[in-house]
PDB file of C-alpha atoms in Angstrom:
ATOM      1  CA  UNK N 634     -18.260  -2.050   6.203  1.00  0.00           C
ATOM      2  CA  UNK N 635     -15.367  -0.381   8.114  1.00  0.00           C
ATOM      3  CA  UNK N 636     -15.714   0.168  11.733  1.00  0.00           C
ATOM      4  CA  UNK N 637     -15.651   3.644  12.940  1.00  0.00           C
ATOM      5  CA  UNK N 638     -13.783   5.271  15.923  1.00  0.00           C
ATOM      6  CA  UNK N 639     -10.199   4.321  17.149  1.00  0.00           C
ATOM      7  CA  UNK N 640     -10.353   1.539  20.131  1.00  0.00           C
ATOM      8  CA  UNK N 641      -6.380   2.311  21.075  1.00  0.00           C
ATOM      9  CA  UNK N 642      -5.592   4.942  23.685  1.00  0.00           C
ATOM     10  CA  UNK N 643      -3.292   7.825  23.454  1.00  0.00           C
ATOM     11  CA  UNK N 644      -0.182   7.014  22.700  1.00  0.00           C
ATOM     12  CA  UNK N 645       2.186   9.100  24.158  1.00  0.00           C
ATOM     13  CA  UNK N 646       5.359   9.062  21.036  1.00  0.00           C
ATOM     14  CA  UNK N 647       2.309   9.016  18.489  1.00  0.00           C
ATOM     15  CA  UNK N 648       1.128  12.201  20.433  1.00  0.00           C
ATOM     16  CA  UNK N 649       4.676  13.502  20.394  1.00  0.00           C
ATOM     17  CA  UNK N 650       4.882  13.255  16.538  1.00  0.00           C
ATOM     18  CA  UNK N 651       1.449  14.687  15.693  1.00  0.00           C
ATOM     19  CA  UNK N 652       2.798  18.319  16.659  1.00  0.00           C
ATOM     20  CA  UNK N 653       5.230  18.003  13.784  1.00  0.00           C
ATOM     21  CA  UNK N 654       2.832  17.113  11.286  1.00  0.00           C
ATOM     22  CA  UNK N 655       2.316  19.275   8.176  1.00  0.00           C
ATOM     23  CA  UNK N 656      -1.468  19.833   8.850  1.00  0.00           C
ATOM     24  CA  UNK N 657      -1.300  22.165   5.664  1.00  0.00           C
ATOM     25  CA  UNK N 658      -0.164  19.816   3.647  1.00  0.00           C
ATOM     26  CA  UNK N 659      -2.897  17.326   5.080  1.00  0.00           C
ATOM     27  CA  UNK N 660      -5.411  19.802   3.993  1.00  0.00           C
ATOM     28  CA  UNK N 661      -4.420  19.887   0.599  1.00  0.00           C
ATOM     29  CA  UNK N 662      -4.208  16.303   0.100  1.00  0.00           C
ATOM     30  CA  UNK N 663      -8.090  15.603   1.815  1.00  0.00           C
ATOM     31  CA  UNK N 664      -9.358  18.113  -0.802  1.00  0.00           C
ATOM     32  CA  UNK N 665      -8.085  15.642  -3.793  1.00  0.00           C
ATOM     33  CA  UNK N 666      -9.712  12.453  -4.966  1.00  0.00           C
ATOM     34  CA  UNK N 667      -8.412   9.083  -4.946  1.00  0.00           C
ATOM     35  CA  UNK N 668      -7.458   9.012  -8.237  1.00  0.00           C
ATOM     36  CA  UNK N 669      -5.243  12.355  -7.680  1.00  0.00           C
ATOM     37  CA  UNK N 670      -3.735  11.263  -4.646  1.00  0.00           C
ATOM     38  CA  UNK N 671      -2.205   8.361  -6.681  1.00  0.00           C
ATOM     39  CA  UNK N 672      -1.537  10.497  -9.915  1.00  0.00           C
ATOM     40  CA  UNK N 673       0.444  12.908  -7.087  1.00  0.00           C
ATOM     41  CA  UNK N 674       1.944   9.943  -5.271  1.00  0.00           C
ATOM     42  CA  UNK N 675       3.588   8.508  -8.960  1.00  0.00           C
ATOM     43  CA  UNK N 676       4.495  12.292  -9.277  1.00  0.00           C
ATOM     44  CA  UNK N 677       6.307  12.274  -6.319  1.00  0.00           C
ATOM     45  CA  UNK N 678       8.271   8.715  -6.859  1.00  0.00           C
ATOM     46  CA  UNK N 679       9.210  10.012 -10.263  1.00  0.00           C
ATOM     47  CA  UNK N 680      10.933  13.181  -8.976  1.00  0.00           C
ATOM     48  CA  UNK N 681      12.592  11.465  -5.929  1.00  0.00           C
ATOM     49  CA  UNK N 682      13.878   8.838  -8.919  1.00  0.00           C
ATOM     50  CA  UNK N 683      15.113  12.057 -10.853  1.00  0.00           C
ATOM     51  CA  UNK N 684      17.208  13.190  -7.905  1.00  0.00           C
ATOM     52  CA  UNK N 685      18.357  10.260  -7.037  1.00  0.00           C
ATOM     53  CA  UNK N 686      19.797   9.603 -10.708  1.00  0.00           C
ATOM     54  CA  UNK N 687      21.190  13.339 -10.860  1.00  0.00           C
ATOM     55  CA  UNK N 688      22.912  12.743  -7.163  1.00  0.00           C
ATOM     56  CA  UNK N 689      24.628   9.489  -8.438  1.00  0.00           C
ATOM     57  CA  UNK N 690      25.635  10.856 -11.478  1.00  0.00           C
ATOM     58  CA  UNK N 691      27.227  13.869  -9.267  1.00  0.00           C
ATOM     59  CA  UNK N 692      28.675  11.445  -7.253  1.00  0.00           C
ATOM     60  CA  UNK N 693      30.275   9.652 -10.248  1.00  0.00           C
ATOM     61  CA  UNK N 694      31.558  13.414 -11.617  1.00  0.00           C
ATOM     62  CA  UNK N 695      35.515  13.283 -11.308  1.00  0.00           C
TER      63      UNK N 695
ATOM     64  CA  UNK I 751       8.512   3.876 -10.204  1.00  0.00           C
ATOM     65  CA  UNK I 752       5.394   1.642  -9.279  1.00  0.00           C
ATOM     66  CA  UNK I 753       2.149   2.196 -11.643  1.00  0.00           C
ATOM     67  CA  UNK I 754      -0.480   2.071  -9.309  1.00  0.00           C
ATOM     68  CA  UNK I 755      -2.868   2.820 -11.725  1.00  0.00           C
ATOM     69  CA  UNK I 756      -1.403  -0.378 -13.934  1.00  0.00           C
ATOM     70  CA  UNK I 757      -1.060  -2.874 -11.280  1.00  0.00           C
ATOM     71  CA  UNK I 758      -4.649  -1.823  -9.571  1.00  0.00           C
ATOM     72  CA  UNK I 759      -6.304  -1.817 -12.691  1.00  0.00           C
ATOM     73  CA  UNK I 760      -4.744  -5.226 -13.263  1.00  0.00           C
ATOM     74  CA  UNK I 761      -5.704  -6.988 -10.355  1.00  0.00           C
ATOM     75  CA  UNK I 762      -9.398  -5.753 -10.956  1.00  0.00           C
ATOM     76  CA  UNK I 763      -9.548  -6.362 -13.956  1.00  0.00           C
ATOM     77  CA  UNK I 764      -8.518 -10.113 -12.976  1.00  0.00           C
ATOM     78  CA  UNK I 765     -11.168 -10.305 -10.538  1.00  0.00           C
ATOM     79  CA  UNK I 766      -8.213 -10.539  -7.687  1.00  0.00           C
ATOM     80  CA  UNK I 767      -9.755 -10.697  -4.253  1.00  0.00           C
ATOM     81  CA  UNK I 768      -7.454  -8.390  -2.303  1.00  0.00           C
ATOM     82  CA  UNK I 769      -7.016  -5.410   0.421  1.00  0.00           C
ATOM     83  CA  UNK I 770      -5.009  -2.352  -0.438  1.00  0.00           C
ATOM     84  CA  UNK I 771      -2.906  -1.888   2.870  1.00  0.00           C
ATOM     85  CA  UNK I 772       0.342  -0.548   3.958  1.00  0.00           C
ATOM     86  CA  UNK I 773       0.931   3.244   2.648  1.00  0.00           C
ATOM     87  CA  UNK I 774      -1.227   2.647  -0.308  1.00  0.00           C
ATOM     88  CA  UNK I 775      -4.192   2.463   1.606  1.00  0.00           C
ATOM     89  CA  UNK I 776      -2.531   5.669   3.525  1.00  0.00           C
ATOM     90  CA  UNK I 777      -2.865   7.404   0.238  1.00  0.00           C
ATOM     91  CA  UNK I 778      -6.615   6.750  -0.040  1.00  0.00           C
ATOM     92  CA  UNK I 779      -7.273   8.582   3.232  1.00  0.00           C
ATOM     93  CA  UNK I 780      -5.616  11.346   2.093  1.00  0.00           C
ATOM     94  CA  UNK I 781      -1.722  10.897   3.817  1.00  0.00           C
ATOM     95  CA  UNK I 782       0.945  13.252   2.006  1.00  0.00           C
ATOM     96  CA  UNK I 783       3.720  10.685   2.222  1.00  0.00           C
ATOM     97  CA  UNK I 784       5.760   8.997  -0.035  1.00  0.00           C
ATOM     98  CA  UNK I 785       5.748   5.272  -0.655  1.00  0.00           C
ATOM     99  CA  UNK I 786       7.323   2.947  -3.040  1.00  0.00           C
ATOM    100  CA  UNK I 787       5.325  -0.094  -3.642  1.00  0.00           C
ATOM    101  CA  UNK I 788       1.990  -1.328  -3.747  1.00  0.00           C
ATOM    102  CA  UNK I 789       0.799  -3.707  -0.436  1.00  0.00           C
ATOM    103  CA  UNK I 790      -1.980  -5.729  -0.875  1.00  0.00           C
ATOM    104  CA  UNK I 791      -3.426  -8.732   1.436  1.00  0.00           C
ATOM    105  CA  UNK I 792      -4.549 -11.275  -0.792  1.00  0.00           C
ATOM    106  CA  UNK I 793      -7.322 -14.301  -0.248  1.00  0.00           C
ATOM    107  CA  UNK I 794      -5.629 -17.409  -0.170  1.00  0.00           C
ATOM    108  CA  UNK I 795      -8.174 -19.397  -1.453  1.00  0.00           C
ATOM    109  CA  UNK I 796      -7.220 -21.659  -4.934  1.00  0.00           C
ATOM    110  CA  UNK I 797      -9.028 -19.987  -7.392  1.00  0.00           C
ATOM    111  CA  UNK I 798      -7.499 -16.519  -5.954  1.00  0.00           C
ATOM    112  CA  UNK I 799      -4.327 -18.403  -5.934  1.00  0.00           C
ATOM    113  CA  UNK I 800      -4.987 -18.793  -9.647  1.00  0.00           C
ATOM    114  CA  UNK I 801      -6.062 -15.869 -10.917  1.00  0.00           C
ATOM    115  CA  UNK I 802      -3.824 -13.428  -9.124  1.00  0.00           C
ATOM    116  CA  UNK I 803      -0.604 -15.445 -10.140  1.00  0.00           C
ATOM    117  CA  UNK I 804      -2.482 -15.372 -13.916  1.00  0.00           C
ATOM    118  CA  UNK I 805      -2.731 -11.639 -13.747  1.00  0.00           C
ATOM    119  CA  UNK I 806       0.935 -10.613 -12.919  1.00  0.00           C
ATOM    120  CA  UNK I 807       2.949 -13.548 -14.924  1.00  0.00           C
ATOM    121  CA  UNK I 808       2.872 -11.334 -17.889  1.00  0.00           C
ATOM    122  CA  UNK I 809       4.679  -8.677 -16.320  1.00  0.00           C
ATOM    123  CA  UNK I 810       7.243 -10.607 -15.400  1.00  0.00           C
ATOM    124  CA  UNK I 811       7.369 -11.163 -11.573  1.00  0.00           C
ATOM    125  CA  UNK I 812      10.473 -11.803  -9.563  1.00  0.00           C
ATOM    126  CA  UNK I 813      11.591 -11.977  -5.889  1.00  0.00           C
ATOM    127  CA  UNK I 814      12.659  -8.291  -4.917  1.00  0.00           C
ATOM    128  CA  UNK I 815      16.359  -8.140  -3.487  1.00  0.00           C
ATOM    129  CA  UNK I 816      17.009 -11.521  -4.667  1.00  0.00           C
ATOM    130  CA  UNK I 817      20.501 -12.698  -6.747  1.00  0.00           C
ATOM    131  CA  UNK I 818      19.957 -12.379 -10.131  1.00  0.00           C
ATOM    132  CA  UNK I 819      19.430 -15.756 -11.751  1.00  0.00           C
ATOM    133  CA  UNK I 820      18.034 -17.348  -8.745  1.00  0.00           C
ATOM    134  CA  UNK I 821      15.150 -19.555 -10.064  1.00  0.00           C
ATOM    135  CA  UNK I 822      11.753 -18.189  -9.579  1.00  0.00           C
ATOM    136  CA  UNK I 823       8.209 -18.346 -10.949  1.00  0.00           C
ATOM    137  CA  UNK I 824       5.338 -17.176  -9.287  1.00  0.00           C
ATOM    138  CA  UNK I 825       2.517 -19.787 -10.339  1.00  0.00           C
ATOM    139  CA  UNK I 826      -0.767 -20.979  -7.694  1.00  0.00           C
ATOM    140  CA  UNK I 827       1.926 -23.399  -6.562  1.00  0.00           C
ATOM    141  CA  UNK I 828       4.150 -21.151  -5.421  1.00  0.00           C
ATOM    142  CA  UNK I 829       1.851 -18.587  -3.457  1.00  0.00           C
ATOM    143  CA  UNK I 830       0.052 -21.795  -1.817  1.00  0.00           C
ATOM    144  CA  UNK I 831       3.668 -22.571  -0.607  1.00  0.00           C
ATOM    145  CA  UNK I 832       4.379 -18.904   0.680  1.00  0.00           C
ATOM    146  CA  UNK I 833       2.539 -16.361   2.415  1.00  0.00           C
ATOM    147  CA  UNK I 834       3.971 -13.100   1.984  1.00  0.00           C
ATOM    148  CA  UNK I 835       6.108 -11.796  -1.025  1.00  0.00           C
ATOM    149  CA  UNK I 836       7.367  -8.626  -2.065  1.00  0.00           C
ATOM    150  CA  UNK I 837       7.696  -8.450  -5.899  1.00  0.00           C
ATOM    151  CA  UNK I 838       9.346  -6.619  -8.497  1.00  0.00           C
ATOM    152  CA  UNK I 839       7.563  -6.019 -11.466  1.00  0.00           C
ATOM    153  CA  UNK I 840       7.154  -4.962 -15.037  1.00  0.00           C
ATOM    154  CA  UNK I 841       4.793  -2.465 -12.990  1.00  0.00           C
ATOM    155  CA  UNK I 842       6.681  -1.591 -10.336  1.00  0.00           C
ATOM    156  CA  UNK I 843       7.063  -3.226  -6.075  1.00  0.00           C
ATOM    157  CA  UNK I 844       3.996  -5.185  -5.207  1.00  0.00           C
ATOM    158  CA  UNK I 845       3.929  -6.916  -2.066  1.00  0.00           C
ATOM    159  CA  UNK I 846       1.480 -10.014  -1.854  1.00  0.00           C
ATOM    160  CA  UNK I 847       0.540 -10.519   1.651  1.00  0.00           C
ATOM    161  CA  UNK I 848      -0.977 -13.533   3.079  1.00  0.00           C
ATOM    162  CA  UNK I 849      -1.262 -11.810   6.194  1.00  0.00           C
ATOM    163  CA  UNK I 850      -0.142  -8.818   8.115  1.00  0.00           C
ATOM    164  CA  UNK I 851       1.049  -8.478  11.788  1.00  0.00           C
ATOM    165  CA  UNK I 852      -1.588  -7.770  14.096  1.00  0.00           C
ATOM    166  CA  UNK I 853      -4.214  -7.689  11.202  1.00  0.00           C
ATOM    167  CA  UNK I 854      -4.293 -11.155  10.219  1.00  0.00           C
ATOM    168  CA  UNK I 855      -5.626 -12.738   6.732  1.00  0.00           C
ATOM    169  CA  UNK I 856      -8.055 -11.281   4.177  1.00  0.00           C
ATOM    170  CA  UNK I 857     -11.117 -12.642   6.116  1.00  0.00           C
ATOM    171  CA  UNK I 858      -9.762 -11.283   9.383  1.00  0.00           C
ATOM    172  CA  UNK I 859      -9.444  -7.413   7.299  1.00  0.00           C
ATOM    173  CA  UNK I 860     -12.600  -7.337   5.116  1.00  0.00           C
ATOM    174  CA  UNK I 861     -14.878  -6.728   7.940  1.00  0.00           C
ATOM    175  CA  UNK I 862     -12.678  -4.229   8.423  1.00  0.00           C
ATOM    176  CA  UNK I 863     -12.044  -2.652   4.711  1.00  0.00           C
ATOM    177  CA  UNK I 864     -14.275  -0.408   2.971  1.00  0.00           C
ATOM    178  CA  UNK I 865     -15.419  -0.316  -1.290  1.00  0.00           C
ATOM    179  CA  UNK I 866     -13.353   1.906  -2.918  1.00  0.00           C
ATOM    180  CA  UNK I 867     -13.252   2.671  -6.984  1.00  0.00           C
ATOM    181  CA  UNK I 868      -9.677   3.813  -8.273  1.00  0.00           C
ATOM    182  CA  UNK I 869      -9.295   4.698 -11.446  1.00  0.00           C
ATOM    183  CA  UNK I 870     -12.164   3.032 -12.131  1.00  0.00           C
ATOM    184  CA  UNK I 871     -11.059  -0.232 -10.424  1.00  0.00           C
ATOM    185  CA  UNK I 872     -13.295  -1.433  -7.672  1.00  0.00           C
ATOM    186  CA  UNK I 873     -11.341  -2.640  -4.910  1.00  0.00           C
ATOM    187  CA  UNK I 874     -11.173  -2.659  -1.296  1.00  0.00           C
ATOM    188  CA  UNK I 875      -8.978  -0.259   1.033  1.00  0.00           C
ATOM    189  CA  UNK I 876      -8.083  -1.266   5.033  1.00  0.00           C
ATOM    190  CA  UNK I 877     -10.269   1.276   6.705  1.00  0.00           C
ATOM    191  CA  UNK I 878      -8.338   4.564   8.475  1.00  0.00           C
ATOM    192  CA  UNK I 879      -9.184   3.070  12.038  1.00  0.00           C
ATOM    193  CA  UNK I 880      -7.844  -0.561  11.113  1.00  0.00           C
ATOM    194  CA  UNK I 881      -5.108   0.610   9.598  1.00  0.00           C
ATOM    195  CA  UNK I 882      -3.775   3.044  12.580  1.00  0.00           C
ATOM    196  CA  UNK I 883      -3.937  -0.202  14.757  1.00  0.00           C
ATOM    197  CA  UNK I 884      -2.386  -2.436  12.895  1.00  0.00           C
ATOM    198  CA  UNK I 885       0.476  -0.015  12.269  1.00  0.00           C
ATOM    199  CA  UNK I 886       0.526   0.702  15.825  1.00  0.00           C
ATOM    200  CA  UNK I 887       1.093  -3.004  16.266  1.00  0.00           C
ATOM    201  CA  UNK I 888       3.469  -3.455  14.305  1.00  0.00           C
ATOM    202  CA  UNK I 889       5.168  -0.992  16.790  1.00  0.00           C
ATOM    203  CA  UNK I 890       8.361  -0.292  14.191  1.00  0.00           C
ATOM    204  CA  UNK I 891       9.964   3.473  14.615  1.00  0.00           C
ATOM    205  CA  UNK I 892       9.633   3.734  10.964  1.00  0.00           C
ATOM    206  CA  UNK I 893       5.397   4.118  11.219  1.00  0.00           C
ATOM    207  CA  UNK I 894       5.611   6.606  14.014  1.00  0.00           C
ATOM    208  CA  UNK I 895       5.393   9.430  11.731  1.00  0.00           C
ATOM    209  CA  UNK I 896       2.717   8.304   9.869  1.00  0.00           C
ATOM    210  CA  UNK I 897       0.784   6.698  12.537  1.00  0.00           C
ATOM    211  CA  UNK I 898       0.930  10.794  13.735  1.00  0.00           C
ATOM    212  CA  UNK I 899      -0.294  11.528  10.150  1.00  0.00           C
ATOM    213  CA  UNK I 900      -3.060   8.926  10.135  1.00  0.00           C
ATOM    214  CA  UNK I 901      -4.530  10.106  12.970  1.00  0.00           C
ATOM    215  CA  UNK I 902      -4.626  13.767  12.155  1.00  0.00           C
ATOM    216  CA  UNK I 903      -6.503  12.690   8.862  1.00  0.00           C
ATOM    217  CA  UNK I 904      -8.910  10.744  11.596  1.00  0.00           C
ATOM    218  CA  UNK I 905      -9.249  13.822  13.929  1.00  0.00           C
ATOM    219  CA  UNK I 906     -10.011  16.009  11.245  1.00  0.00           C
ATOM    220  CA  UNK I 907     -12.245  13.676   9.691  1.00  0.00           C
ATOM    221  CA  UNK I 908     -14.208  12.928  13.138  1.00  0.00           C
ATOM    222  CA  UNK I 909     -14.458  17.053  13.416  1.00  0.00           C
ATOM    223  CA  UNK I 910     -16.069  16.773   9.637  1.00  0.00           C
TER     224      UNK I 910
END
């Protein structure tokens, strides 16, 4: 159902960016299904919630 | 933290007629990056209306950002008199969009989406291609990086 091939050209800032992508990381992530990219995504927003509740409560620390 | 699992299984289950879009969709095709909520373009039509405000009332729905007390319920009324809404829920952020910038509605997108069966949930997922142009569109500084990321994941995909 989906078309293939991008119709935009180049852009020159999205160019810019792509030479600081992780293409590693990339790798690892095309190798998963679906279902593991979302089980790794909830993974991911649990942990940032974790250090975001251990930085406030450092903040709080007298 | 947003259930994915929960809320897609949810809307399937409920026979929702929706798009996953926004980083969501990014996930599908594989992007590393980190996003909060679940964006979805829903069809507008009344018995969609229906059945997705059906689906999510139990979990308790409510205007994301807004005062506390402020009256809202999220009934067929109230999505027929909106178009986009981002959500707080039992089950996390869930944005309900109408339409998107540069992508349109849900009939402008499905020509555009492809079938895709999440945790056992058939739904449909804004294809890579369609959803590197409408983020490019939407031309905020915020995409840039994963614009970059989304086309990688194209490249490599086009170089099989």
């Amino acid at each position: 159902m989906a078309r293939s091939k991008i119709t935009l050209p180049p852009d020159p800032v999205i160019e810019a960016y792509k030479k600081a992508v992780d293409v590693t990381l990339l790798q690892e992530n095309l190798r998963l299904t679906v279902e593991e990219r979302f089980s790794k995504l909830m993974a991911m927003q649990k942990f940032a919630e974790e250090l975001r509740r251990a930085g406030k409560k450092l903040r709080e620390a007298p | 933290m947003t259930d994915f699992e929960a809320l897609l299984r949810l809307l399937a289950r409920a026979r929702v007629e929706f798009i996953i879009v926004g980083g969501a969709a990014a996930t599908v095709h594989g992007s590393s990056r980190l996003t909060q909520d679940l964006d979805i373009v829903y069809r507008r039509s009344t018995e969609n209306l229906h059945q997705l405000a059906e689906a999510l009332s139990p979990y308790h729905p409510y205007l994301r950002g807004a005062p506390v007390g402020l009256p809202f319920r999220l009934d067929a009324e109230t999505l027929q008199r909106g178009l986009n809404f981002t959500l707080v829920t039992d089950l996390g952020d869930l944005d309900l969009l109408g339409e998107i910038a540069g992508g349109g509605n849900f009939e402008a997108l499905l020509g555009h989406a492809q079938p895709v069966e999440v945790y056992g949930a058939q739904c449909y997922v804004l294809g890579l291609e369609r959803l590197i142009e409408v983020k490019r569109a939407a031309g905020r500084p915020k995409d840039f990086e994963a614009i970059a990321e989304l086309e990688k994941i194209l490249e490599a995909r086009e170089s099989g």
